[in-house]
Amino acid sequence: MAENFYVNTVGAVPAGQLSHALALGKDLAQQSKSAGSERASVGTLMTGNNAGSVVFQQFLNSLDDFANVMDAFASSSTYAKIMETGLQVTMRNIAKFCDVPFDAPAAPNRKYVILTRGTSHIPQPDLLDLMAKAAPMFAESGAQSFRFARIMTGNNAGDFLLGVTYPSMAEIETTYDAIGTSPIAAQIYGAMDVNLRNIIKIQGSAS
């Protein structure tokens, strides 16, 4: 079952506490799943202004599920310990997934995530049509999942977010070589202003 909502939380942590925060984050991902998320993961930002930060991703069927997870975190000793590492939450956004078909592997091997954010100059249905046309190119290049969403909260509310997972950096390189010669990709870039693209390395997950 495809999830309906995506929650992305980014936190800066002192370098000396990063490994400890990630170990706690793996436990927290399991607690998130137990409390209501369909899956959750912890990772590190490899690029951008917040490179080195911890990223916690949650995939949920409803916003009630998110409320249940946050209620569980309020009484979680693991959550308390991760905050005691000095982690400072710098961003949390909620996005609602859009329906874009993608031929995903039966057992996805998600080790890296490329998150691309942008504003659109065309109506949402037209943009979704372009994304549906682009999805097979990503599948052929080795992408493991391809999810498109619209951000509901935060400074970038209303922007669109594309999250694509890969088993290694080699498939990322293959994908962007294909994007460079794709007429569909050119149409998408013409329809959107990209304002962020980051690579996340997944360090642990619960699904």
mmCIF file of N, CA and C in Angstrom, residues 27-101:
data_model
loop_
_atom_site.group_PDB
_atom_site.id
_atom_site.type_symbol
_atom_site.label_atom_id
_atom_site.label_comp_id
_atom_site.label_asym_id
_atom_site.label_seq_id
_atom_site.Cartn_x
_atom_site.Cartn_y
_atom_site.Cartn_z
ATOM 1 N N ASP A 27 16.780 3.161 16.336
ATOM 2 C CA ASP A 27 15.773 2.698 17.305
ATOM 3 C C ASP A 27 14.490 3.524 17.182
ATOM 4 N N LEU A 28 14.668 4.817 16.972
ATOM 5 C CA LEU A 28 13.499 5.700 16.867
ATOM 6 C C LEU A 28 12.671 5.367 15.624
ATOM 7 N N ALA A 29 13.324 4.957 14.555
ATOM 8 C CA ALA A 29 12.597 4.550 13.356
ATOM 9 C C ALA A 29 11.697 3.349 13.651
ATOM 10 N N GLN A 30 12.217 2.411 14.432
ATOM 11 C CA GLN A 30 11.407 1.251 14.814
ATOM 12 C C GLN A 30 10.216 1.686 15.672
ATOM 13 N N GLN A 31 10.452 2.620 16.580
ATOM 14 C CA GLN A 31 9.367 3.121 17.430
ATOM 15 C C GLN A 31 8.330 3.869 16.604
ATOM 16 N N SER A 32 8.780 4.594 15.591
ATOM 17 C CA SER A 32 7.855 5.311 14.714
ATOM 18 C C SER A 32 6.939 4.329 13.997
ATOM 19 N N LYS A 33 7.509 3.252 13.505
ATOM 20 C CA LYS A 33 6.695 2.244 12.821
ATOM 21 C C LYS A 33 5.712 1.593 13.786
ATOM 22 N N SER A 34 6.164 1.293 14.973
ATOM 23 C CA SER A 34 5.279 0.667 15.958
ATOM 24 C C SER A 34 4.122 1.584 16.342
ATOM 25 N N ALA A 35 4.368 2.904 16.309
ATOM 26 C CA ALA A 35 3.353 3.867 16.740
ATOM 27 C C ALA A 35 2.393 4.280 15.629
ATOM 28 N N GLY A 36 2.705 3.929 14.365
ATOM 29 C CA GLY A 36 1.742 4.278 13.331
ATOM 30 C C GLY A 36 2.271 4.581 11.953
ATOM 31 N N SER A 37 3.577 4.791 11.775
ATOM 32 C CA SER A 37 4.076 5.044 10.429
ATOM 33 C C SER A 37 4.216 3.731 9.668
ATOM 34 N N GLU A 38 4.042 3.793 8.349
ATOM 35 C CA GLU A 38 4.214 2.605 7.526
ATOM 36 C C GLU A 38 5.680 2.211 7.446
ATOM 37 N N ARG A 39 6.533 3.192 7.363
ATOM 38 C CA ARG A 39 7.981 2.975 7.438
ATOM 39 C C ARG A 39 8.651 4.270 7.854
ATOM 40 N N ALA A 40 9.886 4.143 8.293
ATOM 41 C CA ALA A 40 10.651 5.307 8.741
ATOM 42 C C ALA A 40 12.129 5.014 8.528
ATOM 43 N N SER A 41 12.913 6.072 8.387
ATOM 44 C CA SER A 41 14.351 5.885 8.202
ATOM 45 C C SER A 41 15.116 7.049 8.800
ATOM 46 N N VAL A 42 16.380 6.787 9.090
ATOM 47 C CA VAL A 42 17.289 7.837 9.546
ATOM 48 C C VAL A 42 18.491 7.840 8.605
ATOM 49 N N GLY A 43 18.983 9.034 8.312
ATOM 50 C CA GLY A 43 20.115 9.140 7.415
ATOM 51 C C GLY A 43 20.873 10.429 7.642
ATOM 52 N N THR A 44 21.798 10.706 6.741
ATOM 53 C CA THR A 44 22.603 11.918 6.829
ATOM 54 C C THR A 44 22.556 12.664 5.505
ATOM 55 N N LEU A 45 22.505 13.992 5.602
ATOM 56 C CA LEU A 45 22.572 14.836 4.417
ATOM 57 C C LEU A 45 24.006 14.884 3.925
ATOM 58 N N MET A 46 24.198 14.560 2.645
ATOM 59 C CA MET A 46 25.536 14.559 2.073
ATOM 60 C C MET A 46 25.866 15.866 1.357
ATOM 61 N N THR A 47 24.838 16.661 1.041
ATOM 62 C CA THR A 47 25.045 17.868 0.243
ATOM 63 C C THR A 47 24.226 19.026 0.812
ATOM 64 N N GLY A 48 24.470 20.220 0.269
ATOM 65 C CA GLY A 48 23.672 21.385 0.631
ATOM 66 C C GLY A 48 24.195 22.127 1.844
ATOM 67 N N ASN A 49 23.452 23.176 2.227
ATOM 68 C CA ASN A 49 23.865 24.028 3.342
ATOM 69 C C ASN A 49 23.883 23.293 4.673
ATOM 70 N N ASN A 50 23.081 22.231 4.777
ATOM 71 C CA ASN A 50 22.997 21.488 6.035
ATOM 72 C C ASN A 50 23.699 20.141 5.966
ATOM 73 N N ALA A 51 24.690 20.023 5.093
ATOM 74 C CA ALA A 51 25.435 18.771 4.961
ATOM 75 C C ALA A 51 25.969 18.327 6.321
ATOM 76 N N GLY A 52 25.819 17.035 6.609
ATOM 77 C CA GLY A 52 26.246 16.490 7.894
ATOM 78 C C GLY A 52 25.119 16.400 8.901
ATOM 79 N N SER A 53 23.971 16.996 8.579
ATOM 80 C CA SER A 53 22.824 16.930 9.489
ATOM 81 C C SER A 53 22.161 15.556 9.422
ATOM 82 N N VAL A 54 21.415 15.255 10.470
ATOM 83 C CA VAL A 54 20.631 14.019 10.533
ATOM 84 C C VAL A 54 19.279 14.269 9.873
ATOM 85 N N VAL A 55 18.811 13.298 9.099
ATOM 86 C CA VAL A 55 17.509 13.388 8.436
ATOM 87 C C VAL A 55 16.659 12.206 8.898
ATOM 88 N N PHE A 56 15.456 12.499 9.376
ATOM 89 C CA PHE A 56 14.516 11.458 9.807
ATOM 90 C C PHE A 56 13.310 11.529 8.887
ATOM 91 N N GLN A 57 13.034 10.431 8.186
ATOM 92 C CA GLN A 57 11.931 10.382 7.233
ATOM 93 C C GLN A 57 10.849 9.418 7.721
ATOM 94 N N GLN A 58 9.587 9.856 7.606
ATOM 95 C CA GLN A 58 8.457 9.024 8.002
ATOM 96 C C GLN A 58 7.420 9.005 6.880
ATOM 97 N N PHE A 59 6.847 7.839 6.666
ATOM 98 C CA PHE A 59 5.845 7.638 5.617
ATOM 99 C C PHE A 59 4.577 7.136 6.292
ATOM 100 N N LEU A 60 3.484 7.871 6.105
ATOM 101 C CA LEU A 60 2.276 7.615 6.890
ATOM 102 C C LEU A 60 1.034 7.571 6.003
ATOM 103 N N ASN A 61 0.019 6.869 6.509
ATOM 104 C CA ASN A 61 -1.246 6.791 5.782
ATOM 105 C C ASN A 61 -2.174 7.952 6.105
ATOM 106 N N SER A 62 -2.039 8.541 7.292
ATOM 107 C CA SER A 62 -2.913 9.651 7.678
ATOM 108 C C SER A 62 -2.180 10.587 8.627
ATOM 109 N N LEU A 63 -2.698 11.801 8.769
ATOM 110 C CA LEU A 63 -2.120 12.743 9.717
ATOM 111 C C LEU A 63 -2.413 12.329 11.153
ATOM 112 N N ASP A 64 -3.493 11.582 11.377
ATOM 113 C CA ASP A 64 -3.737 11.010 12.703
ATOM 114 C C ASP A 64 -2.601 10.073 13.093
ATOM 115 N N ASP A 65 -2.090 9.319 12.125
ATOM 116 C CA ASP A 65 -0.953 8.438 12.406
ATOM 117 C C ASP A 65 0.262 9.250 12.836
ATOM 118 N N PHE A 66 0.471 10.390 12.170
ATOM 119 C CA PHE A 66 1.589 11.257 12.555
ATOM 120 C C PHE A 66 1.406 11.765 13.983
ATOM 121 N N ALA A 67 0.176 12.171 14.339
ATOM 122 C CA ALA A 67 -0.092 12.637 15.706
ATOM 123 C C ALA A 67 0.180 11.529 16.713
ATOM 124 N N ASN A 68 -0.185 10.296 16.377
ATOM 125 C CA ASN A 68 0.067 9.168 17.281
ATOM 126 C C ASN A 68 1.564 8.925 17.462
ATOM 127 N N VAL A 69 2.315 9.061 16.376
ATOM 128 C CA VAL A 69 3.770 8.881 16.462
ATOM 129 C C VAL A 69 4.380 9.950 17.360
ATOM 130 N N MET A 70 3.977 11.192 17.176
ATOM 131 C CA MET A 70 4.544 12.274 17.982
ATOM 132 C C MET A 70 4.152 12.135 19.451
ATOM 133 N N ASP A 71 2.948 11.637 19.724
ATOM 134 C CA ASP A 71 2.550 11.367 21.104
ATOM 135 C C ASP A 71 3.454 10.292 21.713
ATOM 136 N N ALA A 72 3.769 9.273 20.915
ATOM 137 C CA ALA A 72 4.652 8.206 21.404
ATOM 138 C C ALA A 72 6.058 8.740 21.666
ATOM 139 N N PHE A 73 6.535 9.624 20.797
ATOM 140 C CA PHE A 73 7.872 10.202 20.975
ATOM 141 C C PHE A 73 7.943 11.031 22.261
ATOM 142 N N ALA A 74 6.824 11.657 22.648
ATOM 143 C CA ALA A 74 6.823 12.518 23.829
ATOM 144 C C ALA A 74 7.168 11.744 25.098
ATOM 145 N N SER A 75 6.888 10.451 25.099
ATOM 146 C CA SER A 75 7.198 9.637 26.281
ATOM 147 C C SER A 75 8.310 8.631 26.008
ATOM 148 N N SER A 76 9.032 8.813 24.901
ATOM 149 C CA SER A 76 10.089 7.876 24.505
ATOM 150 C C SER A 76 11.430 8.272 25.110
ATOM 151 N N SER A 77 12.068 7.352 25.811
ATOM 152 C CA SER A 77 13.404 7.626 26.354
ATOM 153 C C SER A 77 14.421 7.762 25.225
ATOM 154 N N THR A 78 14.201 7.049 24.117
ATOM 155 C CA THR A 78 15.110 7.160 22.964
ATOM 156 C C THR A 78 15.052 8.554 22.369
ATOM 157 N N TYR A 79 13.835 9.087 22.239
ATOM 158 C CA TYR A 79 13.682 10.444 21.713
ATOM 159 C C TYR A 79 14.375 11.450 22.641
ATOM 160 N N ALA A 80 14.210 11.261 23.938
ATOM 161 C CA ALA A 80 14.864 12.155 24.899
ATOM 162 C C ALA A 80 16.385 12.078 24.766
ATOM 163 N N LYS A 81 16.893 10.857 24.584
ATOM 164 C CA LYS A 81 18.346 10.681 24.475
ATOM 165 C C LYS A 81 18.899 11.314 23.201
ATOM 166 N N ILE A 82 18.133 11.209 22.105
ATOM 167 C CA ILE A 82 18.639 11.795 20.861
ATOM 168 C C ILE A 82 18.680 13.317 20.961
ATOM 169 N N MET A 83 17.745 13.911 21.683
ATOM 170 C CA MET A 83 17.778 15.357 21.884
ATOM 171 C C MET A 83 18.936 15.743 22.805
ATOM 172 N N GLU A 84 19.301 14.838 23.728
ATOM 173 C CA GLU A 84 20.416 15.106 24.646
ATOM 174 C C GLU A 84 21.771 15.083 23.947
ATOM 175 N N THR A 85 21.834 14.575 22.711
ATOM 176 C CA THR A 85 23.097 14.614 21.959
ATOM 177 C C THR A 85 23.443 16.035 21.522
ATOM 178 N N GLY A 86 22.493 16.951 21.689
ATOM 179 C CA GLY A 86 22.684 18.319 21.217
ATOM 180 C C GLY A 86 22.009 18.581 19.889
ATOM 181 N N LEU A 87 21.238 17.601 19.407
ATOM 182 C CA LEU A 87 20.540 17.763 18.136
ATOM 183 C C LEU A 87 19.561 18.934 18.202
ATOM 184 N N GLN A 88 19.622 19.783 17.189
ATOM 185 C CA GLN A 88 18.724 20.925 17.069
ATOM 186 C C GLN A 88 17.919 20.771 15.790
ATOM 187 N N VAL A 89 16.605 20.621 15.913
ATOM 188 C CA VAL A 89 15.762 20.485 14.733
ATOM 189 C C VAL A 89 15.758 21.806 13.964
ATOM 190 N N THR A 90 16.148 21.743 12.698
ATOM 191 C CA THR A 90 16.213 22.951 11.866
ATOM 192 C C THR A 90 15.078 23.010 10.848
ATOM 193 N N MET A 91 14.401 21.887 10.601
ATOM 194 C CA MET A 91 13.302 21.881 9.648
ATOM 195 C C MET A 91 12.438 20.643 9.865
ATOM 196 N N ARG A 92 11.124 20.823 9.740
ATOM 197 C CA ARG A 92 10.208 19.681 9.650
ATOM 198 C C ARG A 92 9.096 20.069 8.690
ATOM 199 N N ASN A 93 8.959 19.314 7.628
ATOM 200 C CA ASN A 93 7.914 19.561 6.646
ATOM 201 C C ASN A 93 7.027 18.333 6.503
ATOM 202 N N ILE A 94 5.751 18.579 6.234
ATOM 203 C CA ILE A 94 4.800 17.521 5.909
ATOM 204 C C ILE A 94 4.386 17.725 4.456
ATOM 205 N N ALA A 95 4.391 16.640 3.693
ATOM 206 C CA ALA A 95 3.988 16.698 2.292
ATOM 207 C C ALA A 95 2.955 15.615 2.011
ATOM 208 N N LYS A 96 2.068 15.890 1.079
ATOM 209 C CA LYS A 96 1.051 14.913 0.665
ATOM 210 C C LYS A 96 1.442 14.342 -0.681
ATOM 211 N N PHE A 97 1.502 13.011 -0.747
ATOM 212 C CA PHE A 97 1.902 12.351 -1.981
ATOM 213 C C PHE A 97 0.858 12.519 -3.072
ATOM 214 N N CYS A 98 1.340 12.635 -4.298
ATOM 215 C CA CYS A 98 0.500 12.658 -5.484
ATOM 216 C C CYS A 98 0.564 11.281 -6.147
ATOM 217 N N ASP A 99 -0.448 10.992 -6.929
ATOM 218 C CA ASP A 99 -0.541 9.679 -7.569
ATOM 219 C C ASP A 99 0.231 9.685 -8.881
ATOM 220 N N VAL A 100 1.469 9.156 -8.840
ATOM 221 C CA VAL A 100 2.298 9.029 -10.043
ATOM 222 C C VAL A 100 2.721 7.567 -10.158
ATOM 223 N N PRO A 101 2.286 6.855 -11.189
ATOM 224 C CA PRO A 101 2.637 5.435 -11.320
ATOM 225 C C PRO A 101 4.149 5.241 -11.487
#
